[in-house]
Amino acid sequence: YSKLGSTQPRGCYMQDEKIGLGYIVKNDAEWLGRTLLMMRRKFNKCIVLDHCSTDGIVKVCKDNNVELYSKSWTDDFSAARNTLLSIAESRGLDWLLMLDADEILLDIEPIDQKYTAIAFPRYNMCSIDNYRPDLYPDKQCRMFKLNMNYRFVNKVHECLTLNGISIWQSETLKHSVIHIFHYCFCASKEKLWLKHHNYSLLTNNKPTLPKVPDGLVIPDLSVGVPLTVTKPCFTLPSSK
């Protein structure tokens, strides 16, 4: 990977540990620009690993005081996450929270030294107000202590491991009650179909498709129900 740019880190309200926020992205500038407005100020440092985006991600990172790195895409999400993890370790951070560009965490779990990783329940949102209850709680282990030999495995649907053992079997995993809001089902049904179909192809070590086949009838995956909890307040990207 190569470093594209950086600025000085802002202060973070966590005083005892250096906490980083990390993303892997590819053409996610619209989403990242929105979610960083709510997330960036809470962390000592923010690191973005970009994969040859062409949509203005450099400006988004510069505007939000983010360190930006670039790497070619290899159809392997775990490889990308492991590269981001290694970068974070090289930057002197103690902990890393890894989010997708279309995810928001309204609060940060306090650090408890009994644990080395934190799993969060996740709401998969279909709109600003609706979510998919059939996918809940969809727990995601996204925050972990660095320099512990954590590594991700699987090309897609990545799993965090510690010394080769799944984190879900670890006694040092804390289960948080703070939720991730994931706006994955706010995309068009064509983008959703292509995304999930390509996930299936990657799982079976097959080449991915560049676009939806002509004439394919695609079901609507974005039907949800109202979520009656405090939710992030922002506008969805105009292009789905």
Short mmCIF file of C-alpha atoms in Angstrom, two decimals:
data_model
loop_
_atom_site.label_atom_id
_atom_site.label_comp_id
_atom_site.label_asym_id
_atom_site.label_seq_id
_atom_site.Cartn_x
_atom_site.Cartn_y
_atom_site.Cartn_z
CA TYR A 1 0.00 0.00 0.00
CA SER A 2 1.04 3.62 -0.37
CA LYS A 3 0.26 6.64 1.81
CA LEU A 4 -1.55 9.45 -0.01
CA GLY A 5 -1.79 12.12 2.65
CA SER A 6 -2.31 12.95 6.30
CA THR A 7 -2.91 15.73 8.77
CA GLN A 8 -2.36 16.12 12.50
CA PRO A 9 -4.78 14.16 14.70
CA ARG A 10 -7.42 15.95 16.72
CA GLY A 11 -8.00 15.32 20.40
CA CYS A 12 -10.13 12.45 21.62
CA TYR A 13 -12.19 12.26 24.80
CA MET A 14 -10.64 8.84 25.58
CA GLN A 15 -7.56 9.91 27.51
CA ASP A 16 -5.94 6.66 28.62
CA GLU A 17 -5.83 4.78 25.31
CA LYS A 18 -5.18 5.91 21.75
CA ILE A 19 -8.26 4.88 19.78
CA GLY A 20 -8.32 4.81 16.00
CA LEU A 21 -11.18 4.70 13.51
CA GLY A 22 -10.55 2.74 10.31
CA TYR A 23 -12.30 2.19 6.97
CA ILE A 24 -11.70 0.19 3.81
CA VAL A 25 -13.39 1.91 0.87
CA LYS A 26 -13.87 1.92 -2.87
CA ASN A 27 -15.91 4.73 -4.41
CA ASP A 28 -17.65 5.46 -1.10
CA ALA A 29 -17.03 9.22 -0.96
CA GLU A 30 -20.70 10.21 -0.59
CA TRP A 31 -21.25 7.86 2.33
CA LEU A 32 -17.93 8.51 4.01
CA GLY A 33 -18.40 12.27 3.84
CA ARG A 34 -21.65 11.94 5.77
CA THR A 35 -20.67 9.37 8.37
CA LEU A 36 -17.31 11.00 9.18
CA LEU A 37 -19.12 14.16 10.24
CA MET A 38 -20.59 12.17 13.13
CA MET A 39 -17.68 9.83 13.83
CA ARG A 40 -14.33 11.60 13.29
CA ARG A 41 -14.18 13.88 16.35
CA LYS A 42 -14.42 10.94 18.77
CA PHE A 43 -11.06 9.41 17.82
CA ASN A 44 -7.36 10.17 18.13
CA LYS A 45 -6.77 9.20 14.51
CA CYS A 46 -8.78 8.12 11.48
CA ILE A 47 -7.29 5.92 8.76
CA VAL A 48 -8.84 5.14 5.37
CA LEU A 49 -7.52 2.38 3.10
CA ASP A 50 -8.79 3.16 -0.39
CA HIS A 51 -8.90 0.77 -3.35
CA CYS A 52 -8.48 2.89 -6.48
CA SER A 53 -11.55 5.10 -6.00
CA THR A 54 -12.45 7.63 -8.67
CA ASP A 55 -15.16 9.56 -6.80
CA GLY A 56 -13.44 12.25 -4.76
CA ILE A 57 -12.40 10.23 -1.72
CA VAL A 58 -9.15 12.22 -1.44
CA LYS A 59 -11.04 15.48 -0.81
CA VAL A 60 -13.36 13.82 1.72
CA CYS A 61 -10.37 12.55 3.68
CA LYS A 62 -8.55 15.89 3.53
CA ASP A 63 -11.65 17.77 4.69
CA ASN A 64 -12.09 15.42 7.66
CA ASN A 65 -8.49 15.22 8.91
CA VAL A 66 -8.01 11.62 7.80
CA GLU A 67 -4.87 9.65 6.91
CA LEU A 68 -5.41 8.14 3.47
CA TYR A 69 -3.64 5.07 2.08
CA SER A 70 -4.07 3.35 -1.28
CA LYS A 71 -3.92 -0.30 -2.31
CA SER A 72 -5.13 -2.31 -5.28
CA TRP A 73 -8.24 -4.44 -4.78
CA THR A 74 -7.70 -8.23 -4.71
CA ASP A 75 -11.28 -9.53 -4.20
CA ASP A 76 -10.41 -10.36 -0.60
CA PHE A 77 -12.05 -8.38 2.20
CA SER A 78 -9.98 -10.01 4.93
CA ALA A 79 -6.75 -9.09 3.14
CA ALA A 80 -7.93 -5.47 3.01
CA ARG A 81 -8.91 -5.45 6.69
CA ASN A 82 -5.59 -7.01 7.69
CA THR A 83 -3.71 -4.34 5.75
CA LEU A 84 -5.71 -1.64 7.55
CA LEU A 85 -5.03 -3.36 10.87
CA SER A 86 -1.28 -3.38 10.18
CA ILE A 87 -1.32 0.30 9.24
CA ALA A 88 -3.12 1.16 12.48
CA GLU A 89 -0.55 -0.80 14.49
CA SER A 90 2.27 1.06 12.74
CA ARG A 91 0.72 4.41 13.68
CA GLY A 92 1.02 3.85 17.43
CA LEU A 93 -2.66 3.23 18.20
CA ASP A 94 -3.81 1.03 21.09
CA TRP A 95 -7.29 0.16 19.81
CA LEU A 96 -9.05 0.24 16.43
CA LEU A 97 -12.73 0.54 15.56
CA MET A 98 -13.34 -0.68 12.01
CA LEU A 99 -16.49 0.50 10.26
CA ASP A 100 -17.90 0.44 6.74
CA ALA A 101 -18.42 3.80 5.03
CA ASP A 102 -22.21 3.42 5.42
CA GLU A 103 -22.09 2.60 9.15
CA ILE A 104 -22.50 4.82 12.21
CA LEU A 105 -21.90 4.13 15.89
CA LEU A 106 -23.66 6.74 18.03
CA ASP A 107 -21.51 6.15 21.11
CA ILE A 108 -18.19 4.49 21.93
CA GLU A 109 -17.82 1.57 24.30
CA PRO A 110 -15.57 2.49 27.29
CA ILE A 111 -12.33 0.54 27.36
CA ASP A 112 -12.27 -2.26 29.93
CA GLN A 113 -8.85 -3.88 30.30
CA LYS A 114 -10.46 -7.28 30.98
CA TYR A 115 -11.33 -7.45 27.29
CA THR A 116 -9.36 -7.24 24.05
CA ALA A 117 -12.25 -7.08 21.56
CA ILE A 118 -15.79 -5.70 21.45
CA ALA A 119 -18.79 -6.97 19.48
CA PHE A 120 -21.73 -4.68 18.64
CA PRO A 121 -25.29 -5.56 17.61
CA ARG A 122 -26.20 -4.03 14.25
CA TYR A 123 -29.34 -2.57 12.74
CA ASN A 124 -29.41 -3.10 8.96
CA MET A 125 -31.29 -0.05 7.72
CA CYS A 126 -33.50 0.20 4.61
CA SER A 127 -34.02 3.95 5.02
CA ILE A 128 -33.42 6.63 7.63
CA ASP A 129 -36.26 5.16 9.72
CA ASN A 130 -36.77 1.51 8.69
CA TYR A 131 -34.67 -1.61 9.29
CA ARG A 132 -34.65 -5.34 8.58
CA PRO A 133 -35.71 -7.10 11.83
CA ASP A 134 -35.10 -10.53 10.27
CA LEU A 135 -31.36 -9.78 10.26
CA TYR A 136 -31.15 -8.51 13.85
CA PRO A 137 -28.99 -8.64 16.01
CA ASP A 138 -26.31 -9.36 13.37
CA LYS A 139 -23.45 -8.96 15.86
CA GLN A 140 -20.19 -7.61 14.48
CA CYS A 141 -16.79 -7.72 16.20
CA ARG A 142 -15.39 -4.39 15.07
CA MET A 143 -13.31 -2.95 17.90
CA PHE A 144 -10.18 -4.62 19.16
CA LYS A 145 -6.87 -4.05 20.90
CA LEU A 146 -3.91 -3.78 18.56
CA ASN A 147 -0.62 -5.72 18.63
CA MET A 148 -2.45 -8.83 19.86
CA ASN A 149 -2.01 -10.94 16.71
CA TYR A 150 -5.60 -10.37 15.59
CA ARG A 151 -6.22 -11.28 11.96
CA PHE A 152 -9.25 -11.58 9.69
CA VAL A 153 -9.99 -14.72 7.68
CA ASN A 154 -12.34 -15.51 4.74
CA LYS A 155 -12.44 -13.55 1.49
CA VAL A 156 -15.96 -12.37 2.30
CA HIS A 157 -18.06 -12.42 5.50
CA GLU A 158 -14.81 -11.91 7.37
CA CYS A 159 -14.20 -13.41 10.79
CA LEU A 160 -11.75 -11.96 13.32
CA THR A 161 -9.34 -14.48 14.85
CA LEU A 162 -6.84 -14.34 17.69
CA ASN A 163 -3.87 -16.66 17.22
CA GLY A 164 -5.91 -18.57 14.65
CA ILE A 165 -8.99 -19.07 16.88
CA SER A 166 -12.32 -17.33 16.20
CA ILE A 167 -12.89 -14.32 18.43
CA TRP A 168 -16.40 -15.62 19.13
CA GLN A 169 -14.81 -18.37 21.24
CA SER A 170 -12.74 -15.94 23.29
CA GLU A 171 -13.38 -15.03 26.93
CA THR A 172 -11.82 -11.62 26.25
CA LEU A 173 -14.65 -10.61 23.87
CA LYS A 174 -17.05 -8.04 25.31
CA HIS A 175 -20.63 -7.94 24.02
CA SER A 176 -21.69 -4.30 23.86
CA VAL A 177 -25.27 -2.99 24.00
CA ILE A 178 -24.31 -0.04 21.77
CA HIS A 179 -25.58 -0.49 18.21
CA ILE A 180 -24.05 -0.05 14.78
CA PHE A 181 -26.45 1.49 12.25
CA HIS A 182 -25.71 -0.01 8.82
CA TYR A 183 -27.39 1.64 5.83
CA CYS A 184 -26.61 -1.21 3.46
CA PHE A 185 -30.18 -1.66 2.16
CA CYS A 186 -30.56 1.99 1.15
CA ALA A 187 -28.91 1.27 -2.19
CA SER A 188 -30.83 0.47 -5.37
CA LYS A 189 -32.06 -3.09 -5.76
CA GLU A 190 -29.64 -3.53 -8.67
CA LYS A 191 -26.63 -2.60 -6.53
CA LEU A 192 -27.87 -4.80 -3.70
CA TRP A 193 -28.33 -7.79 -5.98
CA LEU A 194 -24.87 -7.35 -7.54
CA LYS A 195 -23.23 -6.94 -4.14
CA HIS A 196 -24.74 -10.07 -2.61
CA HIS A 197 -24.32 -12.12 -5.79
CA ASN A 198 -20.64 -11.21 -5.94
CA TYR A 199 -20.25 -12.14 -2.28
CA SER A 200 -21.54 -15.60 -3.17
CA LEU A 201 -19.15 -15.84 -6.11
CA LEU A 202 -16.17 -14.83 -3.95
CA THR A 203 -17.14 -17.41 -1.34
CA ASN A 204 -16.90 -20.07 -4.04
CA ASN A 205 -13.66 -18.66 -5.51
CA LYS A 206 -15.34 -17.55 -8.72
CA PRO A 207 -14.78 -14.27 -10.60
CA THR A 208 -17.19 -11.46 -9.78
CA LEU A 209 -19.59 -9.76 -12.20
CA PRO A 210 -19.03 -6.13 -13.25
CA LYS A 211 -22.77 -5.44 -13.63
CA VAL A 212 -26.23 -6.96 -13.35
CA PRO A 213 -27.06 -9.26 -16.31
CA ASP A 214 -29.46 -7.69 -18.80
CA GLY A 215 -33.11 -8.65 -18.36
CA LEU A 216 -32.73 -10.03 -14.84
CA VAL A 217 -35.78 -9.58 -12.62
CA ILE A 218 -34.56 -8.47 -9.19
CA PRO A 219 -36.59 -8.69 -5.96
CA ASP A 220 -36.77 -5.74 -3.60
CA LEU A 221 -34.56 -6.45 -0.56
CA SER A 222 -35.11 -3.09 1.10
CA VAL A 223 -38.53 -3.72 2.69
CA GLY A 224 -38.33 -3.07 6.42
CA VAL A 225 -40.26 -1.91 9.47
CA PRO A 226 -39.94 1.27 11.56
CA LEU A 227 -37.14 1.33 14.11
CA THR A 228 -38.31 3.07 17.28
CA VAL A 229 -34.99 3.95 18.90
CA THR A 230 -32.77 7.04 18.77
CA LYS A 231 -31.23 7.05 15.30
CA PRO A 232 -28.50 9.04 13.53
CA CYS A 233 -29.79 12.25 11.97
CA PHE A 234 -28.45 12.91 8.48
CA THR A 235 -29.49 12.80 4.82
CA LEU A 236 -28.93 9.78 2.61
CA PRO A 237 -26.63 10.13 -0.42
CA SER A 238 -28.47 11.26 -3.56
CA SER A 239 -26.96 8.53 -5.76
CA LYS A 240 -27.96 4.99 -4.84
#
